[in-house]
mmCIF file of N, CA and C in Angstrom:
data_model
loop_
_atom_site.group_PDB
_atom_site.id
_atom_site.type_symbol
_atom_site.label_atom_id
_atom_site.label_comp_id
_atom_site.label_asym_id
_atom_site.label_seq_id
_atom_site.Cartn_x
_atom_site.Cartn_y
_atom_site.Cartn_z
ATOM 1 N N GLN Z 46 39.386 44.416 -45.208
ATOM 2 C CA GLN Z 46 39.371 43.325 -46.156
ATOM 3 C C GLN Z 46 38.896 43.803 -47.525
ATOM 4 N N VAL Z 47 39.503 43.239 -48.552
ATOM 5 C CA VAL Z 47 39.147 43.525 -49.925
ATOM 6 C C VAL Z 47 38.799 42.214 -50.604
ATOM 7 N N GLN Z 48 37.754 42.241 -51.403
ATOM 8 C CA GLN Z 48 37.355 41.069 -52.160
ATOM 9 C C GLN Z 48 37.198 41.432 -53.627
ATOM 10 N N VAL Z 49 37.653 40.541 -54.499
ATOM 11 C CA VAL Z 49 37.516 40.692 -55.937
ATOM 12 C C VAL Z 49 36.758 39.481 -56.448
ATOM 13 N N MET Z 50 35.711 39.711 -57.229
ATOM 14 C CA MET Z 50 34.876 38.612 -57.684
ATOM 15 C C MET Z 50 34.480 38.788 -59.141
ATOM 16 N N GLU Z 51 34.742 37.752 -59.934
ATOM 17 C CA GLU Z 51 34.338 37.729 -61.337
ATOM 18 C C GLU Z 51 32.946 37.131 -61.477
ATOM 19 N N SER Z 52 32.301 37.454 -62.586
ATOM 20 C CA SER Z 52 31.030 36.848 -62.929
ATOM 21 C C SER Z 52 30.839 36.909 -64.439
ATOM 22 N N GLY Z 53 29.913 36.126 -64.944
ATOM 23 C CA GLY Z 53 29.543 36.169 -66.345
ATOM 24 C C GLY Z 53 29.997 34.996 -67.183
ATOM 25 N N GLY Z 54 30.851 34.142 -66.649
ATOM 26 C CA GLY Z 54 31.312 33.002 -67.417
ATOM 27 C C GLY Z 54 30.201 31.993 -67.650
ATOM 28 N N GLU Z 55 30.086 31.513 -68.879
ATOM 29 C CA GLU Z 55 29.103 30.509 -69.233
ATOM 30 C C GLU Z 55 29.476 29.894 -70.566
ATOM 31 N N LEU Z 56 28.842 28.781 -70.886
ATOM 32 C CA LEU Z 56 29.090 28.114 -72.161
ATOM 33 C C LEU Z 56 28.693 29.023 -73.315
ATOM 34 N N VAL Z 57 29.574 29.123 -74.306
ATOM 35 C CA VAL Z 57 29.298 29.936 -75.480
ATOM 36 C C VAL Z 57 29.822 29.199 -76.710
ATOM 37 N N GLN Z 58 29.113 29.336 -77.823
ATOM 38 C CA GLN Z 58 29.516 28.671 -79.054
ATOM 39 C C GLN Z 58 30.619 29.445 -79.767
ATOM 40 N N PRO Z 59 31.445 28.771 -80.550
ATOM 41 C CA PRO Z 59 32.435 29.486 -81.354
ATOM 42 C C PRO Z 59 31.769 30.556 -82.213
ATOM 43 N N GLY Z 60 32.381 31.729 -82.265
ATOM 44 C CA GLY Z 60 31.813 32.865 -82.962
ATOM 45 C C GLY Z 60 30.910 33.729 -82.110
ATOM 46 N N GLY Z 61 30.565 33.261 -80.931
ATOM 47 C CA GLY Z 61 29.693 33.997 -80.051
ATOM 48 C C GLY Z 61 30.417 35.055 -79.246
ATOM 49 N N SER Z 62 29.648 35.757 -78.410
ATOM 50 C CA SER Z 62 30.173 36.841 -77.597
ATOM 51 C C SER Z 62 29.766 36.660 -76.146
ATOM 52 N N LEU Z 63 30.547 37.248 -75.261
ATOM 53 C CA LEU Z 63 30.293 37.151 -73.834
ATOM 54 C C LEU Z 63 30.958 38.332 -73.141
ATOM 55 N N ARG Z 64 30.341 38.826 -72.072
ATOM 56 C CA ARG Z 64 30.939 39.885 -71.272
ATOM 57 C C ARG Z 64 31.159 39.405 -69.852
ATOM 58 N N LEU Z 65 32.399 39.475 -69.416
ATOM 59 C CA LEU Z 65 32.755 39.149 -68.049
ATOM 60 C C LEU Z 65 32.824 40.421 -67.214
ATOM 61 N N SER Z 66 32.488 40.299 -65.932
ATOM 62 C CA SER Z 66 32.550 41.412 -65.005
ATOM 63 C C SER Z 66 33.442 41.048 -63.826
ATOM 64 N N CYS Z 67 34.062 42.059 -63.252
ATOM 65 C CA CYS Z 67 34.876 41.874 -62.059
ATOM 66 C C CYS Z 67 34.672 43.079 -61.153
ATOM 67 N N ARG Z 68 34.162 42.827 -59.956
ATOM 68 C CA ARG Z 68 33.908 43.902 -59.008
ATOM 69 C C ARG Z 68 34.801 43.762 -57.786
ATOM 70 N N ALA Z 69 35.448 44.859 -57.411
ATOM 71 C CA ALA Z 69 36.221 44.924 -56.186
ATOM 72 C C ALA Z 69 35.385 45.588 -55.105
ATOM 73 N N SER Z 70 35.442 45.052 -53.897
ATOM 74 C CA SER Z 70 34.656 45.594 -52.795
ATOM 75 C C SER Z 70 35.442 45.498 -51.499
ATOM 76 N N GLY Z 71 34.987 46.241 -50.497
ATOM 77 C CA GLY Z 71 35.629 46.228 -49.197
ATOM 78 C C GLY Z 71 36.256 47.560 -48.852
ATOM 79 N N SER Z 72 37.304 47.507 -48.047
ATOM 80 C CA SER Z 72 37.942 48.712 -47.510
ATOM 81 C C SER Z 72 38.918 49.313 -48.525
ATOM 82 N N ILE Z 73 38.370 49.810 -49.614
ATOM 83 C CA ILE Z 73 39.160 50.322 -50.730
ATOM 84 C C ILE Z 73 39.336 51.827 -50.611
ATOM 85 N N PHE Z 74 40.577 52.267 -50.688
ATOM 86 C CA PHE Z 74 40.877 53.686 -50.772
ATOM 87 C C PHE Z 74 41.032 54.124 -52.225
ATOM 88 N N ARG Z 75 41.769 53.323 -53.005
ATOM 89 C CA ARG Z 75 41.999 53.656 -54.400
ATOM 90 C C ARG Z 75 42.319 52.401 -55.185
ATOM 91 N N ILE Z 76 41.744 52.311 -56.367
ATOM 92 C CA ILE Z 76 42.048 51.230 -57.295
ATOM 93 C C ILE Z 76 43.012 51.731 -58.354
ATOM 94 N N HIS Z 77 44.023 50.936 -58.628
ATOM 95 C CA HIS Z 77 45.038 51.301 -59.607
ATOM 96 C C HIS Z 77 44.851 50.452 -60.874
ATOM 97 N N THR Z 78 45.859 49.705 -61.267
ATOM 98 C CA THR Z 78 45.764 48.906 -62.483
ATOM 99 C C THR Z 78 44.868 47.683 -62.277
ATOM 100 N N MET Z 79 44.061 47.374 -63.279
ATOM 101 C CA MET Z 79 43.202 46.199 -63.261
ATOM 102 C C MET Z 79 43.534 45.346 -64.484
ATOM 103 N N ARG Z 80 43.493 44.022 -64.318
ATOM 104 C CA ARG Z 80 43.929 43.109 -65.357
ATOM 105 C C ARG Z 80 42.998 41.907 -65.459
ATOM 106 N N TRP Z 81 42.970 41.309 -66.626
ATOM 107 C CA TRP Z 81 42.359 40.012 -66.837
ATOM 108 C C TRP Z 81 43.438 39.003 -67.225
ATOM 109 N N TYR Z 82 43.443 37.862 -66.550
ATOM 110 C CA TYR Z 82 44.268 36.718 -66.899
ATOM 111 C C TYR Z 82 43.361 35.554 -67.301
ATOM 112 N N ARG Z 83 43.966 34.526 -67.890
ATOM 113 C CA ARG Z 83 43.238 33.298 -68.129
ATOM 114 C C ARG Z 83 44.186 32.109 -68.058
ATOM 115 N N ARG Z 84 43.626 30.954 -67.722
ATOM 116 C CA ARG Z 84 44.364 29.706 -67.734
ATOM 117 C C ARG Z 84 43.570 28.686 -68.542
ATOM 118 N N ALA Z 85 44.108 28.337 -69.696
ATOM 119 C CA ALA Z 85 43.483 27.339 -70.551
ATOM 120 C C ALA Z 85 43.872 25.941 -70.078
ATOM 121 N N PRO Z 86 43.086 24.928 -70.425
ATOM 122 C CA PRO Z 86 43.416 23.561 -70.020
ATOM 123 C C PRO Z 86 44.810 23.153 -70.479
ATOM 124 N N GLY Z 87 45.619 22.683 -69.544
ATOM 125 C CA GLY Z 87 46.954 22.233 -69.863
ATOM 126 C C GLY Z 87 47.954 23.331 -70.150
ATOM 127 N N GLU Z 88 47.588 24.581 -69.929
ATOM 128 C CA GLU Z 88 48.456 25.709 -70.238
ATOM 129 C C GLU Z 88 48.762 26.525 -68.987
ATOM 130 N N GLU Z 89 49.778 27.362 -69.094
ATOM 131 C CA GLU Z 89 50.119 28.274 -68.005
ATOM 132 C C GLU Z 89 49.183 29.477 -68.011
ATOM 133 N N ARG Z 90 49.114 30.148 -66.874
ATOM 134 C CA ARG Z 90 48.325 31.363 -66.775
ATOM 135 C C ARG Z 90 48.880 32.427 -67.719
ATOM 136 N N GLU Z 91 47.990 33.147 -68.381
ATOM 137 C CA GLU Z 91 48.348 34.102 -69.415
ATOM 138 C C GLU Z 91 47.693 35.448 -69.136
ATOM 139 N N LEU Z 92 48.454 36.517 -69.256
ATOM 140 C CA LEU Z 92 47.895 37.861 -69.161
ATOM 141 C C LEU Z 92 47.150 38.178 -70.450
ATOM 142 N N VAL Z 93 45.888 38.577 -70.322
ATOM 143 C CA VAL Z 93 45.029 38.798 -71.482
ATOM 144 C C VAL Z 93 44.857 40.278 -71.792
ATOM 145 N N ALA Z 94 44.539 41.081 -70.785
ATOM 146 C CA ALA Z 94 44.240 42.490 -71.002
ATOM 147 C C ALA Z 94 44.565 43.290 -69.753
ATOM 148 N N VAL Z 95 44.930 44.556 -69.955
ATOM 149 C CA VAL Z 95 45.323 45.443 -68.864
ATOM 150 C C VAL Z 95 44.639 46.790 -69.035
ATOM 151 N N PHE Z 96 44.161 47.351 -67.926
ATOM 152 C CA PHE Z 96 43.637 48.713 -67.886
ATOM 153 C C PHE Z 96 44.401 49.431 -66.785
ATOM 154 N N THR Z 97 45.289 50.353 -67.163
ATOM 155 C CA THR Z 97 46.153 51.016 -66.193
ATOM 156 C C THR Z 97 45.431 52.152 -65.496
ATOM 157 N N SER Z 98 46.043 52.632 -64.413
ATOM 158 C CA SER Z 98 45.484 53.766 -63.684
ATOM 159 C C SER Z 98 45.482 55.041 -64.513
ATOM 160 N N ALA Z 99 46.327 55.102 -65.533
ATOM 161 C CA ALA Z 99 46.363 56.245 -66.436
ATOM 162 C C ALA Z 99 45.320 56.151 -67.546
ATOM 163 N N GLY Z 100 44.599 55.042 -67.609
ATOM 164 C CA GLY Z 100 43.570 54.867 -68.615
ATOM 165 C C GLY Z 100 44.031 54.182 -69.885
ATOM 166 N N ASP Z 101 45.241 53.665 -69.907
ATOM 167 C CA ASP Z 101 45.754 52.947 -71.071
ATOM 168 C C ASP Z 101 45.323 51.489 -71.035
ATOM 169 N N THR Z 102 45.083 50.934 -72.208
ATOM 170 C CA THR Z 102 44.715 49.530 -72.325
ATOM 171 C C THR Z 102 45.706 48.794 -73.211
ATOM 172 N N SER Z 103 45.863 47.495 -72.956
ATOM 173 C CA SER Z 103 46.724 46.659 -73.774
ATOM 174 C C SER Z 103 46.188 45.238 -73.765
ATOM 175 N N TYR Z 104 46.561 44.457 -74.799
ATOM 176 C CA TYR Z 104 46.030 43.121 -74.988
ATOM 177 C C TYR Z 104 47.113 42.178 -75.489
ATOM 178 N N VAL Z 105 46.968 40.922 -75.147
ATOM 179 C CA VAL Z 105 47.811 39.910 -75.750
ATOM 180 C C VAL Z 105 47.427 39.779 -77.230
ATOM 181 N N ASP Z 106 48.408 39.455 -78.071
ATOM 182 C CA ASP Z 106 48.178 39.463 -79.513
ATOM 183 C C ASP Z 106 47.003 38.585 -79.942
ATOM 184 N N SER Z 107 46.815 37.465 -79.297
ATOM 185 C CA SER Z 107 45.800 36.510 -79.721
ATOM 186 C C SER Z 107 44.365 37.013 -79.565
ATOM 187 N N VAL Z 108 44.152 38.081 -78.781
ATOM 188 C CA VAL Z 108 42.794 38.593 -78.581
ATOM 189 C C VAL Z 108 42.605 39.997 -79.127
ATOM 190 N N LYS Z 109 43.636 40.597 -79.686
ATOM 191 C CA LYS Z 109 43.522 41.945 -80.227
ATOM 192 C C LYS Z 109 42.470 41.993 -81.327
ATOM 193 N N GLY Z 110 41.613 42.996 -81.258
ATOM 194 C CA GLY Z 110 40.534 43.141 -82.217
ATOM 195 C C GLY Z 110 39.290 42.372 -81.868
ATOM 196 N N ARG Z 111 39.366 41.476 -80.887
ATOM 197 C CA ARG Z 111 38.213 40.670 -80.481
ATOM 198 C C ARG Z 111 37.758 40.973 -79.050
ATOM 199 N N PHE Z 112 38.699 41.261 -78.159
ATOM 200 C CA PHE Z 112 38.386 41.523 -76.755
ATOM 201 C C PHE Z 112 38.560 43.007 -76.455
ATOM 202 N N THR Z 113 37.734 43.522 -75.548
ATOM 203 C CA THR Z 113 37.833 44.903 -75.108
ATOM 204 C C THR Z 113 37.714 44.961 -73.588
ATOM 205 N N ILE Z 114 38.684 45.587 -72.936
ATOM 206 C CA ILE Z 114 38.622 45.797 -71.497
ATOM 207 C C ILE Z 114 38.105 47.208 -71.238
ATOM 208 N N SER Z 115 37.220 47.350 -70.267
ATOM 209 C CA SER Z 115 36.679 48.650 -69.904
ATOM 210 C C SER Z 115 36.540 48.733 -68.391
ATOM 211 N N ARG Z 116 36.225 49.939 -67.914
ATOM 212 C CA ARG Z 116 36.244 50.179 -66.474
ATOM 213 C C ARG Z 116 35.125 51.139 -66.090
ATOM 214 N N ASP Z 117 34.444 50.830 -65.000
ATOM 215 C CA ASP Z 117 33.422 51.695 -64.429
ATOM 216 C C ASP Z 117 33.882 52.033 -63.017
ATOM 217 N N ASN Z 118 34.495 53.196 -62.867
ATOM 218 C CA ASN Z 118 35.075 53.567 -61.581
ATOM 219 C C ASN Z 118 34.020 53.725 -60.483
ATOM 220 N N ALA Z 119 32.836 54.192 -60.846
ATOM 221 C CA ALA Z 119 31.784 54.377 -59.860
ATOM 222 C C ALA Z 119 31.350 53.058 -59.242
ATOM 223 N N LYS Z 120 31.492 51.964 -59.981
ATOM 224 C CA LYS Z 120 31.089 50.647 -59.499
ATOM 225 C C LYS Z 120 32.272 49.778 -59.077
ATOM 226 N N ASN Z 121 33.487 50.319 -59.130
ATOM 227 C CA ASN Z 121 34.702 49.543 -58.842
ATOM 228 C C ASN Z 121 34.732 48.253 -59.654
ATOM 229 N N THR Z 122 34.389 48.372 -60.915
ATOM 230 C CA THR Z 122 34.196 47.208 -61.762
ATOM 231 C C THR Z 122 34.945 47.357 -63.080
ATOM 232 N N ILE Z 123 35.515 46.251 -63.549
ATOM 233 C CA ILE Z 123 36.040 46.184 -64.904
ATOM 234 C C ILE Z 123 35.282 45.102 -65.665
ATOM 235 N N TYR Z 124 35.301 45.231 -66.979
ATOM 236 C CA TYR Z 124 34.612 44.298 -67.846
ATOM 237 C C TYR Z 124 35.576 43.783 -68.904
ATOM 238 N N LEU Z 125 35.292 42.607 -69.397
ATOM 239 C CA LEU Z 125 35.987 42.073 -70.553
ATOM 240 C C LEU Z 125 34.941 41.639 -71.560
ATOM 241 N N GLU Z 126 34.796 42.426 -72.622
ATOM 242 C CA GLU Z 126 33.891 42.091 -73.705
ATOM 243 C C GLU Z 126 34.638 41.197 -74.682
ATOM 244 N N MET Z 127 34.136 40.002 -74.883
ATOM 245 C CA MET Z 127 34.781 39.018 -75.735
ATOM 246 C C MET Z 127 33.887 38.737 -76.932
ATOM 247 N N ASN Z 128 34.409 38.976 -78.123
ATOM 248 C CA ASN Z 128 33.667 38.778 -79.361
ATOM 249 C C ASN Z 128 34.367 37.764 -80.246
ATOM 250 N N ASN Z 129 33.598 37.168 -81.156
ATOM 251 C CA ASN Z 129 34.133 36.172 -82.087
ATOM 252 C C ASN Z 129 34.982 35.139 -81.349
ATOM 253 N N LEU Z 130 34.404 34.557 -80.324
ATOM 254 C CA LEU Z 130 35.144 33.620 -79.487
ATOM 255 C C LEU Z 130 35.545 32.370 -80.256
ATOM 256 N N LYS Z 131 36.722 31.869 -79.936
ATOM 257 C CA LYS Z 131 37.278 30.683 -80.554
ATOM 258 C C LYS Z 131 37.434 29.586 -79.506
ATOM 259 N N ARG Z 132 37.513 28.334 -79.962
ATOM 260 C CA ARG Z 132 37.675 27.234 -79.022
ATOM 261 C C ARG Z 132 38.922 27.399 -78.165
ATOM 262 N N GLU Z 133 39.968 27.986 -78.730
ATOM 263 C CA GLU Z 133 41.193 28.179 -77.976
ATOM 264 C C GLU Z 133 41.082 29.266 -76.910
ATOM 265 N N ASP Z 134 39.961 29.998 -76.879
ATOM 266 C CA ASP Z 134 39.711 30.950 -75.807
ATOM 267 C C ASP Z 134 39.169 30.273 -74.553
ATOM 268 N N THR Z 135 38.825 28.996 -74.650
ATOM 269 C CA THR Z 135 38.330 28.256 -73.499
ATOM 270 C C THR Z 135 39.340 28.317 -72.359
ATOM 271 N N ALA Z 136 38.889 28.786 -71.199
ATOM 272 C CA ALA Z 136 39.788 28.957 -70.067
ATOM 273 C C ALA Z 136 38.997 29.387 -68.846
ATOM 274 N N VAL Z 137 39.650 29.330 -67.700
ATOM 275 C CA VAL Z 137 39.176 30.028 -66.519
ATOM 276 C C VAL Z 137 39.765 31.431 -66.562
ATOM 277 N N TYR Z 138 38.917 32.428 -66.490
ATOM 278 C CA TYR Z 138 39.348 33.817 -66.560
ATOM 279 C C TYR Z 138 39.393 34.416 -65.158
ATOM 280 N N TYR Z 139 40.504 35.091 -64.851
ATOM 281 C CA TYR Z 139 40.752 35.652 -63.527
ATOM 282 C C TYR Z 139 40.932 37.163 -63.601
ATOM 283 N N CYS Z 140 40.385 37.840 -62.623
ATOM 284 C CA CYS Z 140 40.576 39.270 -62.460
ATOM 285 C C CYS Z 140 41.689 39.522 -61.452
ATOM 286 N N ASN Z 141 42.528 40.502 -61.732
ATOM 287 C CA ASN Z 141 43.647 40.869 -60.875
ATOM 288 C C ASN Z 141 43.669 42.385 -60.736
ATOM 289 N N VAL Z 142 43.688 42.887 -59.492
ATOM 290 C CA VAL Z 142 43.521 44.321 -59.242
ATOM 291 C C VAL Z 142 44.549 44.815 -58.235
ATOM 292 N N ASP Z 143 45.199 45.928 -58.555
ATOM 293 C CA ASP Z 143 46.090 46.613 -57.612
ATOM 294 C C ASP Z 143 45.269 47.627 -56.830
ATOM 295 N N ILE Z 144 45.301 47.520 -55.489
ATOM 296 C CA ILE Z 144 44.436 48.327 -54.630
ATOM 297 C C ILE Z 144 45.208 48.865 -53.438
ATOM 298 N N THR Z 145 44.965 50.133 -53.116
ATOM 299 C CA THR Z 145 45.366 50.702 -51.835
ATOM 300 C C THR Z 145 44.150 50.687 -50.922
ATOM 301 N N THR Z 146 44.272 50.071 -49.754
ATOM 302 C CA THR Z 146 43.164 50.008 -48.811
ATOM 303 C C THR Z 146 43.079 51.291 -47.994
ATOM 304 N N ILE Z 147 42.008 51.416 -47.207
ATOM 305 C CA ILE Z 147 41.854 52.593 -46.361
ATOM 306 C C ILE Z 147 42.896 52.631 -45.251
ATOM 307 N N GLU Z 148 43.560 51.502 -45.004
ATOM 308 C CA GLU Z 148 44.685 51.464 -44.073
ATOM 309 C C GLU Z 148 46.015 51.737 -44.786
ATOM 310 N N PHE Z 149 45.950 52.133 -46.052
ATOM 311 C CA PHE Z 149 47.099 52.476 -46.888
ATOM 312 C C PHE Z 149 48.016 51.285 -47.129
ATOM 313 N N GLN Z 150 47.434 50.113 -47.224
ATOM 314 C CA GLN Z 150 48.140 48.915 -47.644
ATOM 315 C C GLN Z 150 47.961 48.744 -49.140
ATOM 316 N N TYR Z 151 49.049 48.533 -49.845
ATOM 317 C CA TYR Z 151 49.033 48.378 -51.300
ATOM 318 C C TYR Z 151 49.282 46.915 -51.626
ATOM 319 N N ASN Z 152 48.313 46.281 -52.275
ATOM 320 C CA ASN Z 152 48.418 44.863 -52.594
ATOM 321 C C ASN Z 152 47.725 44.552 -53.906
ATOM 322 N N THR Z 153 48.053 43.396 -54.440
ATOM 323 C CA THR Z 153 47.383 42.853 -55.610
ATOM 324 C C THR Z 153 46.395 41.784 -55.159
ATOM 325 N N TYR Z 154 45.173 41.850 -55.677
ATOM 326 C CA TYR Z 154 44.105 40.932 -55.282
ATOM 327 C C TYR Z 154 43.602 40.157 -56.486
ATOM 328 N N TRP Z 155 43.276 38.894 -56.247
ATOM 329 C CA TRP Z 155 42.791 37.997 -57.285
ATOM 330 C C TRP Z 155 41.358 37.577 -57.027
ATOM 331 N N GLY Z 156 40.593 37.473 -58.095
ATOM 332 C CA GLY Z 156 39.290 36.849 -58.006
ATOM 333 C C GLY Z 156 39.413 35.337 -58.037
ATOM 334 N N GLN Z 157 38.287 34.663 -57.859
ATOM 335 C CA GLN Z 157 38.280 33.203 -57.792
ATOM 336 C C GLN Z 157 38.282 32.546 -59.166
ATOM 337 N N GLY Z 158 38.015 33.317 -60.197
ATOM 338 C CA GLY Z 158 37.967 32.807 -61.549
ATOM 339 C C GLY Z 158 36.555 32.494 -62.000
ATOM 340 N N THR Z 159 36.312 32.643 -63.290
ATOM 341 C CA THR Z 159 35.035 32.279 -63.886
ATOM 342 C C THR Z 159 35.305 31.500 -65.172
ATOM 343 N N LEU Z 160 34.621 30.376 -65.324
ATOM 344 C CA LEU Z 160 34.898 29.449 -66.414
ATOM 345 C C LEU Z 160 34.167 29.856 -67.678
ATOM 346 N N VAL Z 161 34.899 29.886 -68.785
ATOM 347 C CA VAL Z 161 34.330 30.171 -70.097
ATOM 348 C C VAL Z 161 34.647 28.999 -71.031
ATOM 349 N N PRO Z 162 33.725 28.065 -71.195
ATOM 350 C CA PRO Z 162 33.910 27.010 -72.201
ATOM 351 C C PRO Z 162 33.370 27.468 -73.555
ATOM 352 N N VAL Z 163 34.201 27.403 -74.572
ATOM 353 C CA VAL Z 163 33.788 27.760 -75.927
ATOM 354 C C VAL Z 163 33.684 26.461 -76.717
ATOM 355 N N SER Z 164 32.459 26.045 -77.008
ATOM 356 C CA SER Z 164 32.249 24.745 -77.619
ATOM 357 C C SER Z 164 30.895 24.712 -78.303
ATOM 358 N N SER Z 165 30.811 23.960 -79.383
ATOM 359 C CA SER Z 165 29.557 23.790 -80.085
ATOM 360 C C SER Z 165 28.842 22.532 -79.612
#
């Protein structure tokens, strides 16, 4: 079994900063690409940031220059550093991870989501 869990979501004021964490645990053989998604109220799920197995990063245009995705391989964890937050960043943020298990099963795993309300 593999579990992915986000943490760090909390109320933050516009212009503020927040760091989200996502840790994968369980019968992991290898972690590949890791991603952050979000779903804003009344909107479809949106891909926010990607950290590939080759070490490349990419971002949706609306967060470029404000958000940074990083990875700590020793902890099986990725982070999303969010700066200069805007009200339109309000969303449930989800972690998505491509993993090969010790049984050599390759699957994509989702966290449960962590809520980030941006409001004064």
